Amino acid sequence: MTTSASVPTEGAISDGGRVTDRLVKANEQYAAAFTDPGMDARPVLHVAVVACMDARLDLHAALGLELGDCHTIRNAGGVVTDDVIRSLTISQRKLGTRSVVLIHHTGCGLEAITEDFRTELEMEVGQRPAWAVEAFRDVDQDVRQSMQRVRTSPFLLHTDDVRGFVFDVKTGLLREIDPA
């Protein structure tokens, strides 16, 4: 399998935006063959997937999803933050989703840092970020916490089908987390 990780990246970032140029060129090729799929923003499977932004997670392939099947919300750690609740609320109340799938993964970068990162940033730039890092040591417990945040949000209409998983980056398998 060829991935962009196997493509040489010499000078890809340092030479004035070559990565972005590459992406724009790829979009031109995509658009040349593009046909309107005739769908709207409502996901066909009525599901929203919240996952980590880690580049090793190909969610559509891992979950057998096609274009239009789900809403995908990604951030560092796949943590349920206020902004994730905002997106889920819009997804449910305006676009018809009913199920929420949460996916964290093994070897997450948030396991290697602490909330001290905010202090480090403050020392460097002179301003403390308003947001929490949401670092964690136990991925299973963090999935449980994220499930609890979804289940107890007063803004979400559908909290009965919330399931959490850990994706193993070495095997590609999901392991379901018991919410208890």
CSV table of C-alpha atoms in Angstrom, one decimal, residues 9-126:
chain,number,residue,atom,x,y,z
A,9,THR,CA,9.0,14.9,1.6
A,10,GLU,CA,12.3,16.6,1.0
A,11,GLY,CA,11.7,20.3,1.1
A,12,ALA,CA,8.0,19.7,1.6
A,13,ILE,CA,7.5,22.2,4.4
A,14,SER,CA,10.5,24.5,4.4
A,15,ASP,CA,10.2,25.8,0.8
A,16,GLY,CA,7.4,28.3,1.0
A,17,GLY,CA,4.3,26.1,1.2
A,18,ARG,CA,5.1,23.1,-1.0
A,19,VAL,CA,2.7,20.9,1.0
A,20,THR,CA,-0.2,23.3,0.4
A,21,ASP,CA,0.7,23.6,-3.2
A,22,ARG,CA,0.7,19.8,-3.5
A,23,LEU,CA,-2.8,19.7,-1.8
A,24,VAL,CA,-4.2,22.3,-4.2
A,25,LYS,CA,-2.8,20.5,-7.2
A,26,ALA,CA,-4.4,17.2,-5.9
A,27,ASN,CA,-7.7,19.1,-5.5
A,28,GLU,CA,-7.5,20.3,-9.1
A,29,GLN,CA,-7.2,16.7,-10.3
A,30,TYR,CA,-10.0,15.6,-8.0
A,31,ALA,CA,-12.3,18.4,-9.2
A,32,ALA,CA,-11.6,17.5,-12.8
A,33,ALA,CA,-13.2,14.1,-12.3
A,34,PHE,CA,-15.8,15.3,-9.7
A,35,THR,CA,-19.5,14.8,-10.1
A,36,ASP,CA,-22.0,16.0,-7.7
A,37,PRO,CA,-23.1,13.0,-5.6
A,38,GLY,CA,-26.5,14.6,-5.0
A,39,MET,CA,-26.5,14.3,-1.3
A,40,ASP,CA,-27.0,16.8,1.5
A,41,ALA,CA,-25.3,17.3,4.8
A,42,ARG,CA,-27.4,14.7,6.7
A,43,PRO,CA,-25.4,11.6,7.2
A,44,VAL,CA,-27.0,8.5,5.7
A,45,LEU,CA,-26.2,6.3,8.8
A,46,HIS,CA,-27.3,9.0,11.3
A,47,VAL,CA,-24.0,8.7,13.2
A,48,ALA,CA,-21.4,11.1,14.3
A,49,VAL,CA,-17.8,9.8,14.9
A,50,VAL,CA,-15.6,11.7,17.3
A,51,ALA,CA,-11.9,10.7,16.9
A,52,CYS,CA,-8.4,11.8,17.4
A,53,MET,CA,-6.7,13.8,14.6
A,54,ASP,CA,-3.8,11.3,14.5
A,55,ALA,CA,-2.8,10.8,10.9
A,56,ARG,CA,-2.6,7.1,11.3
A,57,LEU,CA,-6.4,6.8,11.7
A,58,ASP,CA,-8.1,6.3,8.4
A,59,LEU,CA,-11.6,6.3,9.9
A,60,HIS,CA,-13.6,5.7,6.7
A,61,ALA,CA,-11.5,2.6,5.8
A,62,ALA,CA,-11.3,1.3,9.4
A,63,LEU,CA,-15.1,1.6,9.8
A,64,GLY,CA,-16.2,0.6,6.3
A,65,LEU,CA,-17.7,4.1,5.7
A,66,GLU,CA,-18.5,5.8,2.4
A,67,LEU,CA,-18.8,9.4,1.6
A,68,GLY,CA,-22.0,10.8,3.2
A,69,ASP,CA,-22.3,8.0,5.8
A,70,CYS,CA,-21.3,10.0,8.9
A,71,HIS,CA,-20.3,13.2,10.5
A,72,THR,CA,-16.6,13.1,11.5
A,73,ILE,CA,-15.4,15.4,14.3
A,74,ARG,CA,-11.6,15.2,15.0
A,75,ASN,CA,-9.3,16.9,17.5
A,76,ALA,CA,-6.2,16.1,19.5
A,77,GLY,CA,-7.0,13.0,21.5
A,78,GLY,CA,-10.6,12.7,20.2
A,79,VAL,CA,-11.6,14.4,23.5
A,80,VAL,CA,-15.1,15.5,24.0
A,81,THR,CA,-14.6,19.3,24.6
A,82,ASP,CA,-17.2,22.1,24.5
A,83,ASP,CA,-16.6,22.5,20.8
A,84,VAL,CA,-17.2,18.8,20.2
A,85,ILE,CA,-20.5,19.2,22.1
A,86,ARG,CA,-21.3,22.2,19.9
A,87,SER,CA,-20.7,20.1,16.7
A,88,LEU,CA,-22.6,17.1,18.1
A,89,THR,CA,-25.5,19.3,19.1
A,90,ILE,CA,-25.7,20.8,15.5
A,91,SER,CA,-25.3,17.3,14.1
A,92,GLN,CA,-28.2,15.9,16.1
A,93,ARG,CA,-30.6,18.8,16.3
A,94,LYS,CA,-30.2,20.1,12.7
A,95,LEU,CA,-28.9,17.2,10.7
A,96,GLY,CA,-30.5,14.1,12.1
A,97,THR,CA,-27.8,12.0,13.8
A,98,ARG,CA,-28.8,9.7,16.6
A,99,SER,CA,-25.7,7.7,17.4
A,100,VAL,CA,-22.3,8.8,18.6
A,101,VAL,CA,-19.1,6.7,18.3
A,102,LEU,CA,-16.0,7.8,20.2
A,103,ILE,CA,-12.6,6.6,19.0
A,104,HIS,CA,-9.3,7.1,20.9
A,105,HIS,CA,-6.2,5.1,20.0
A,106,THR,CA,-3.1,3.5,21.4
A,107,GLY,CA,0.1,5.5,21.4
A,108,CYS,CA,-1.7,8.9,21.6
A,109,GLY,CA,0.5,12.0,21.9
A,110,LEU,CA,-1.8,13.3,24.7
A,111,GLU,CA,-0.4,10.4,26.9
A,112,ALA,CA,3.1,11.9,26.5
A,113,ILE,CA,2.4,15.5,27.6
A,114,THR,CA,0.8,17.1,30.6
A,115,GLU,CA,-1.2,20.2,31.4
A,116,ASP,CA,2.1,21.9,32.0
A,117,PHE,CA,2.1,22.4,28.2
A,118,ARG,CA,-0.1,25.4,28.8
A,119,THR,CA,2.5,26.9,31.2
A,120,GLU,CA,5.2,26.3,28.6
A,121,LEU,CA,3.2,28.1,26.0
A,122,GLU,CA,2.6,31.0,28.4
A,123,MET,CA,6.3,31.3,29.1
A,124,GLU,CA,7.1,31.3,25.3
A,125,VAL,CA,4.4,33.6,24.0
A,126,GLY,CA,3.3,35.6,27.1
